[in-house]
Coordinates of C-alpha atoms and ligand atoms in Angstrom, one line a residue:
X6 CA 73.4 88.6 114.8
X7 CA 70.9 91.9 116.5
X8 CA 67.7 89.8 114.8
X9 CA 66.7 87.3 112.1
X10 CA 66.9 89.6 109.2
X11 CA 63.7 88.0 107.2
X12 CA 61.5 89.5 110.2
X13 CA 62.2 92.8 110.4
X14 CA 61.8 92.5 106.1
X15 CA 59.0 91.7 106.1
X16 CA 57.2 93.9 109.3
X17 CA 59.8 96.8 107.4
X18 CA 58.0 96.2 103.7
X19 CA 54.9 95.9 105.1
X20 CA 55.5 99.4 107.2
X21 CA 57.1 101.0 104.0
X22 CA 54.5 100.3 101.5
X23 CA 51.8 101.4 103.4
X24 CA 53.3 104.7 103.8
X25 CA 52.6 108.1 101.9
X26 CA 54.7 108.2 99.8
X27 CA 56.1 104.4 99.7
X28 CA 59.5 103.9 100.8
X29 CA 61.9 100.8 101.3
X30 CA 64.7 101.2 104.0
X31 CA 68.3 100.9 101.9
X32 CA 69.9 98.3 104.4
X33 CA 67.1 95.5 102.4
X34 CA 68.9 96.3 99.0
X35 CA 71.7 94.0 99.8
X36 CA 70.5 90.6 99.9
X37 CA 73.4 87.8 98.1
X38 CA 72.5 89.8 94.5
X39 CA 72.6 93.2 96.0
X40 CA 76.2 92.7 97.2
X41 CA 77.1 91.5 94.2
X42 CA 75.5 94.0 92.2
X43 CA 76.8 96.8 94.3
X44 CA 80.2 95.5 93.7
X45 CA 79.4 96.0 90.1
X46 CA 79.1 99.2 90.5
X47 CA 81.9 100.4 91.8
X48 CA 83.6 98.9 89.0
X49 CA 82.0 101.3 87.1
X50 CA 83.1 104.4 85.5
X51 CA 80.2 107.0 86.3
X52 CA 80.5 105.7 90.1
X53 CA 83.3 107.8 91.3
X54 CA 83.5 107.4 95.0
X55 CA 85.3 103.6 95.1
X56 CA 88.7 104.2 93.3
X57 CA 88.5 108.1 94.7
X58 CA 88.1 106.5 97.9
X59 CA 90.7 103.8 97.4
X60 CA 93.3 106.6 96.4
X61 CA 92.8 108.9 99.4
X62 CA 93.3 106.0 101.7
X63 CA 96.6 104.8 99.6
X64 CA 98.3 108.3 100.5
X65 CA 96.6 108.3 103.9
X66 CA 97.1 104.9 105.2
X67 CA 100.6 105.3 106.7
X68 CA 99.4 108.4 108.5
X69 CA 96.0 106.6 109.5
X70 CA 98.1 103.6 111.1
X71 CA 100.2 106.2 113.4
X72 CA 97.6 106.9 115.7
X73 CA 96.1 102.8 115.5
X74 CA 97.7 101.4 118.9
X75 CA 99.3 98.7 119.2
X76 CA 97.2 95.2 119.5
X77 CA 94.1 97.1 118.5
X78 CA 90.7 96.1 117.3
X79 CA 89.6 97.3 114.0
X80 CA 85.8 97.5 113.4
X81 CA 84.1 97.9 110.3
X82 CA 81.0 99.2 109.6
X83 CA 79.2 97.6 106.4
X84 CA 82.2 95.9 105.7
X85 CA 80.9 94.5 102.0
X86 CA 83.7 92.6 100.3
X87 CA 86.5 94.5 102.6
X88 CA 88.4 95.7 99.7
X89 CA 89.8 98.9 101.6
X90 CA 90.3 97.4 105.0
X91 CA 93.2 95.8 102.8
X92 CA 95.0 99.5 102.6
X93 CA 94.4 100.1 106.6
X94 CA 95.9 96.3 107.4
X95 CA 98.5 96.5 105.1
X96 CA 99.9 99.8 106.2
X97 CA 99.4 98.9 110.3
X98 CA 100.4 95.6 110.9
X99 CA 100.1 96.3 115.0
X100 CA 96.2 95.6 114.3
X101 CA 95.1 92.1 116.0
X102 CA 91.8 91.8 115.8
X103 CA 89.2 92.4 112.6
X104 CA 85.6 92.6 113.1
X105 CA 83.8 93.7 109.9
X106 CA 80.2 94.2 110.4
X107 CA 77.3 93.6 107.6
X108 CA 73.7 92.7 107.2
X109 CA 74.8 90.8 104.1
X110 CA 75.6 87.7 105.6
X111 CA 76.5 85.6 102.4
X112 CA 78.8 88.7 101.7
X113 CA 80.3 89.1 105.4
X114 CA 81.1 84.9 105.2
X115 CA 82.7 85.2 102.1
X116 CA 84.9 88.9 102.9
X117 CA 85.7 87.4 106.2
X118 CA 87.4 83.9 104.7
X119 CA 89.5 86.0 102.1
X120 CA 90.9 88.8 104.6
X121 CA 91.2 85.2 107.3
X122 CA 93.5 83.6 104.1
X123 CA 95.8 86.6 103.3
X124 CA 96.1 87.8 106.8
X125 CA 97.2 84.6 108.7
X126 CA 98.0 86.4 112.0
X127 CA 95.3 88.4 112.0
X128 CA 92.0 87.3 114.3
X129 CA 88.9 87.7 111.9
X130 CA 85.7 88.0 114.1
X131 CA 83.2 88.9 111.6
X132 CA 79.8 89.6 113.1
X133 CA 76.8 89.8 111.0
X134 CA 73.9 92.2 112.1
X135 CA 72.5 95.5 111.7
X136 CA 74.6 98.6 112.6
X137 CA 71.6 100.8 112.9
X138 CA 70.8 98.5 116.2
X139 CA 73.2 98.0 119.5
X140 CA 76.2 96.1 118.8
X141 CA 78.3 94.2 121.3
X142 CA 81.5 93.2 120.1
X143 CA 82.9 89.6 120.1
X144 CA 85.3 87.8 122.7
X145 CA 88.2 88.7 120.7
X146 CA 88.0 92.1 120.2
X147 CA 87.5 93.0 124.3
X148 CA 90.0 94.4 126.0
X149 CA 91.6 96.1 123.1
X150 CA 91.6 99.7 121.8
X151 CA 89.8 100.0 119.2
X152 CA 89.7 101.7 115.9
X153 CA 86.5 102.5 113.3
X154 CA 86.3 102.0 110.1
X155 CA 83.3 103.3 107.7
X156 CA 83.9 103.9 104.3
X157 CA 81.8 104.3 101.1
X158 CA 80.2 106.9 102.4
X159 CA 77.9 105.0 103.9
X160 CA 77.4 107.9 106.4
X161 CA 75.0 109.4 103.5
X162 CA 72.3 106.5 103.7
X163 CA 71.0 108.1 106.8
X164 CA 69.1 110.5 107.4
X165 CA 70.4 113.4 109.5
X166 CA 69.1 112.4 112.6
X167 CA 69.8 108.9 112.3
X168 CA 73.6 109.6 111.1
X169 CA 74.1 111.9 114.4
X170 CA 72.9 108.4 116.2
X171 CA 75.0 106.3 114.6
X172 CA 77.7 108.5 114.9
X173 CA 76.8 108.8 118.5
X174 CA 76.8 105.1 119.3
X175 CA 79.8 104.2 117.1
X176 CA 81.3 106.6 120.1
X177 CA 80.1 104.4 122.5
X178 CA 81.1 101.2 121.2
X179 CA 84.7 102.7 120.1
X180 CA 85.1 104.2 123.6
X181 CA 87.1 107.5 124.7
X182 CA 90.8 107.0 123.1
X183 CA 89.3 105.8 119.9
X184 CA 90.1 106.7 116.3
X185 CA 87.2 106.6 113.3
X186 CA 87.7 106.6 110.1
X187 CA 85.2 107.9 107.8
X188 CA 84.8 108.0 103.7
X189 CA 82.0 111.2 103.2
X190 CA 81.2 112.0 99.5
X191 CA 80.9 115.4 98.6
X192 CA 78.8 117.8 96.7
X193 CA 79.2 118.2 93.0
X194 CA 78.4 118.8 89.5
X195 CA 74.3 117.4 89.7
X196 CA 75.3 116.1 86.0
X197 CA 78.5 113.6 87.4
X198 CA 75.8 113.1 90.7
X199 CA 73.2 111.6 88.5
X200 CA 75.2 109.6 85.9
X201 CA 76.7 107.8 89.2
X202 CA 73.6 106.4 90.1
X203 CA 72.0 105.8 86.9
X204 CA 75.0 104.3 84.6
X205 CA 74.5 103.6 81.1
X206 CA 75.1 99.7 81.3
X207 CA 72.0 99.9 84.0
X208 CA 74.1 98.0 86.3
X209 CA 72.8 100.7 89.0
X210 CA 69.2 100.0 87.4
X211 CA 69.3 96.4 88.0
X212 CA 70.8 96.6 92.0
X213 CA 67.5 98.6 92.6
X214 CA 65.0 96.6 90.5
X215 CA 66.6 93.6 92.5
X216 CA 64.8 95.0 95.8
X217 CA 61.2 93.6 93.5
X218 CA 62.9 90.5 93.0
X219 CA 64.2 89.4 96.6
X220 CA 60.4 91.1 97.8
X221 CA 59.0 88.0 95.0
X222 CA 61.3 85.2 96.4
X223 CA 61.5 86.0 100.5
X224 CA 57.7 87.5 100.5
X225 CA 55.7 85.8 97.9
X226 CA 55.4 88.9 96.3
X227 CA 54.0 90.2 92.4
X228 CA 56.1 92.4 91.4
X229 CA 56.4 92.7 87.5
X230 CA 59.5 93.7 86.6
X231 CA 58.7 95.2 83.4
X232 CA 56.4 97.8 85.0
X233 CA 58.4 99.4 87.1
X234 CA 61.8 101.4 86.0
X235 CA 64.6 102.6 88.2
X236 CA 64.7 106.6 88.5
X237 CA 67.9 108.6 90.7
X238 CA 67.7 112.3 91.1
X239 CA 68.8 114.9 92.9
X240 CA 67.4 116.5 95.7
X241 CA 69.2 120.0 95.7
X242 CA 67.1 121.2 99.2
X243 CA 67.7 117.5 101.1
X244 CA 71.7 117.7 99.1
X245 CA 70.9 114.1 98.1
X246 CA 71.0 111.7 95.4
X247 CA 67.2 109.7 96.0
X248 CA 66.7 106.3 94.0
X249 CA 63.3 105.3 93.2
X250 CA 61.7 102.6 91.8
X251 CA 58.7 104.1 89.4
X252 CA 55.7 102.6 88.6
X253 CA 54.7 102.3 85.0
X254 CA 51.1 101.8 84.6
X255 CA 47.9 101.4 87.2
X256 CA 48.2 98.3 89.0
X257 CA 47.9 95.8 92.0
X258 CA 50.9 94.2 93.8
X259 CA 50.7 91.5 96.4
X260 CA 53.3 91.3 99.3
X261 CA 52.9 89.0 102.0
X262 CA 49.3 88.4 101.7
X263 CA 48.2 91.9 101.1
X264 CA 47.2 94.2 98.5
X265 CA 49.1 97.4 97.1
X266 CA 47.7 99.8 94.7
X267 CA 50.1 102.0 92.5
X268 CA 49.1 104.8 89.9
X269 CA 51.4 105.0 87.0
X270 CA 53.8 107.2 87.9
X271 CA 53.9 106.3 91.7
X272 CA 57.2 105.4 93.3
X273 CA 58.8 103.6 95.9
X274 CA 61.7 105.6 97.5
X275 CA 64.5 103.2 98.0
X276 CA 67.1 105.6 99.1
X277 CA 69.1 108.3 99.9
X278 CA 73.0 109.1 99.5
X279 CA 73.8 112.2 100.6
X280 CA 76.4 114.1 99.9
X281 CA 78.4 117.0 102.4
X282 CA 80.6 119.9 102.3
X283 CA 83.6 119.5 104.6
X284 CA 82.0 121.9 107.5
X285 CA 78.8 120.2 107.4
X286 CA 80.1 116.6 108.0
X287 CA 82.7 118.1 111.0
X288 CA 79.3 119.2 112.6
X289 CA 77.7 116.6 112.6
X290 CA 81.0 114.6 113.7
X291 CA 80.8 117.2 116.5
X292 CA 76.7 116.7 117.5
X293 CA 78.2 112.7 118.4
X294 CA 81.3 113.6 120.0
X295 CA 84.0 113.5 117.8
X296 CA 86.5 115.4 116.5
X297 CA 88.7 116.0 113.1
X298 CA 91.9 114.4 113.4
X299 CA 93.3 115.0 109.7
X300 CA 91.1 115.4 106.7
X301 CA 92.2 114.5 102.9
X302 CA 90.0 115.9 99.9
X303 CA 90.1 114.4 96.5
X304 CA 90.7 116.9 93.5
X305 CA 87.3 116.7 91.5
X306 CA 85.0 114.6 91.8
X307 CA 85.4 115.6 95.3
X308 CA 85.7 112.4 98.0
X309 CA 86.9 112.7 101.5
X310 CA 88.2 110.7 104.4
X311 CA 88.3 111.5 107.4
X312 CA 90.3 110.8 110.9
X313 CA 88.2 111.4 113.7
X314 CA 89.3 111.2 117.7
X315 CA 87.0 110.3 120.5
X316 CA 88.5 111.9 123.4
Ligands
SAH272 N1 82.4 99.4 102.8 C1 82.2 98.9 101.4 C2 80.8 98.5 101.1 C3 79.8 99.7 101.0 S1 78.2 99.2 100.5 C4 82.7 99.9 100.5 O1 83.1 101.0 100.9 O2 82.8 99.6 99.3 C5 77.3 99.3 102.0 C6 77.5 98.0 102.9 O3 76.9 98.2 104.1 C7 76.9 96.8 102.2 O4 77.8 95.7 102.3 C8 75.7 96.5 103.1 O5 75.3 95.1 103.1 C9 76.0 97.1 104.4 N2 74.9 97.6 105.1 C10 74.0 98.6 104.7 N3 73.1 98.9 105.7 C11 73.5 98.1 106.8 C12 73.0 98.0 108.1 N4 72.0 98.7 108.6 N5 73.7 97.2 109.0 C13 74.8 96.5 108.6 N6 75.3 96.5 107.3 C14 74.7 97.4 106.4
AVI273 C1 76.7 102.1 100.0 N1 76.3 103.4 99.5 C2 77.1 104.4 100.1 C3 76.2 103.5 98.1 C4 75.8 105.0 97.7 O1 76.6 105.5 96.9 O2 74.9 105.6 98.3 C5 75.1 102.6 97.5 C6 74.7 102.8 96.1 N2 73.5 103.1 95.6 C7 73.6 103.2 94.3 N3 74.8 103.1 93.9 C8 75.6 102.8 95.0

């Protein structure tokens, strides 16, 4: 654990809706609901990037588990229910030790037991924390080589500057000889873009209204459900999807002990997925210190994972 995760939610909530305009960093969607939710959602038809993801790595996996060595450590970045770890370990047995990272701790515990039951004589060494912050690995995994893993396309919550740091310390904690995995969603259609993160059942809806919800329970918040809605468009000059949370009328929201004023129309930006072209992504691979390995690229809607070496 980096930090107890209800401080830096609060002193981040505070920070974010004080701002011009308001903003709530992404990592706080996933409390126990958000995980679930977000699981949801890639059940969903309009959300693309899961099964195109799960497909790539399918047909990559063998290939992928040629350059793991053997008695590595595999670490996973936002490991969420660690659905596609089950492709990697499947297809490269040599793999020791498993340390999936989240901030969703409920989530991590949960992952963590199922991968422990159907992989007896693998070590599971879940650690639960925030990736944006240093990590040090557990006892188990030193002494190993080590292999990333960081699907989803996480990679597109962050801004630019912030992904070329993560990237950049990923490097660090991998170490020269590494290998990294990476799943990088790429630009589209701005029609299949928006229906994926505002799907007609509202399941996408109801994973960013729950941000209101864990702000009432953890922060003795206000919030009125009913009067805010959950908006996602595209931001063609940024090349990113942004979800927001739109207020529906005047009104007064306490958080915390203070006081927040929103005009109708007023929103809270609660994230960014951005989304790459092949060159783009290998650049900013490149800024940290890595390089392209292999690269395999979906037919539409276009997905892709990468293989990246530290050297
Ligand atoms: N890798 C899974 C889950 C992706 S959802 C997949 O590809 O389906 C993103 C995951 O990252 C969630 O489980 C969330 O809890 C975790 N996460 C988001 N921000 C994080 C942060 N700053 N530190 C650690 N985990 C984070
Ligand atoms: C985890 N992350 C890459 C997802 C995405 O697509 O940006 C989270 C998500 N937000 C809305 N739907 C899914």
């Amino acid at each position: 654990m980096t930090e107890p995760q209800s401080d830096t939610f609060e002193a981040d909530v505070l920070a974010g809706l004080s701002a011009m305009p308001k903003t709530l960093l992404s990592k706080h969607l996933y409390d126990e609901e958000g995980s679930r939710l977000f699981e949801e959602i890639t059940g969903l038809e309009e959300y693309y990037p899961t099964r195109t993801e799960l497909g790539l790595l399918t047909t990559a996996a063998s290939e992928i588990a040629a350059y793991i060595s053997p008695g590595a450590t595999l670490v996973e970045f936002g490991s969420g229910a660690s659905t596609k770890t089950r492709l990697i370990l499947d297809a490269a047995p040599q793999v020791a030790v498993y340390v999936p990272v989240d901030i969703s701790e409920e989530a991590l515990a949960a992952a963590a037991a199922s991968i422990n039951a159907d992989y007896p004589k693998l070590v599971v060494a879940p650690l639960a924390g925030d990736f944006t912050q240093a990590l040090e690995l557990p006892a188990q995994a030193q002494g190993r080589p080590r292999t990333g893993f960081f699907p989803g396309s996480t990679i597109g919550n962050f801004e630019h500057a912030d992904a070329v740091a993560f990237m950049a310390s990923a490097r660090r904690l991998l170490r020269s000889g590494a290998q990294f995995v990476v799943g990088v969603d790429l630009v589209k259609d701005e029609g299949v873009l928006v229906r994926a993160y505002d799907d007609a059942r509202g399941v996408t809806a109801a994973f960013n209204l729950n941000l209101l919800t864990r702000m009432n329970r953890e922060l003795e918040a206000d919030f009125d459900l009913q009067a805010f809605r959950h908006c996602a468009v595209w931001n063609g000059e940024e090349s990113r999807i942004e979800m927001h949370l739109v207020s529906l009328r005047d009104q007064t929201v306490h958080v915390a002990g203070r006081a927040f004023g929103f005009a109708e129309g007023e929103t809270i930006h609660t994230e960014n997925s951005h989304k790459f072209t092949k060159e783009g992504f290998e650049r900013l691979a490149g800024e940290a210190g890595w390089r392209t390995l292999r690269c395999w690229i979906s037919p539409e809607p276009a997905f892709a994972v990468f293989l990246l070496a530290a050297d």
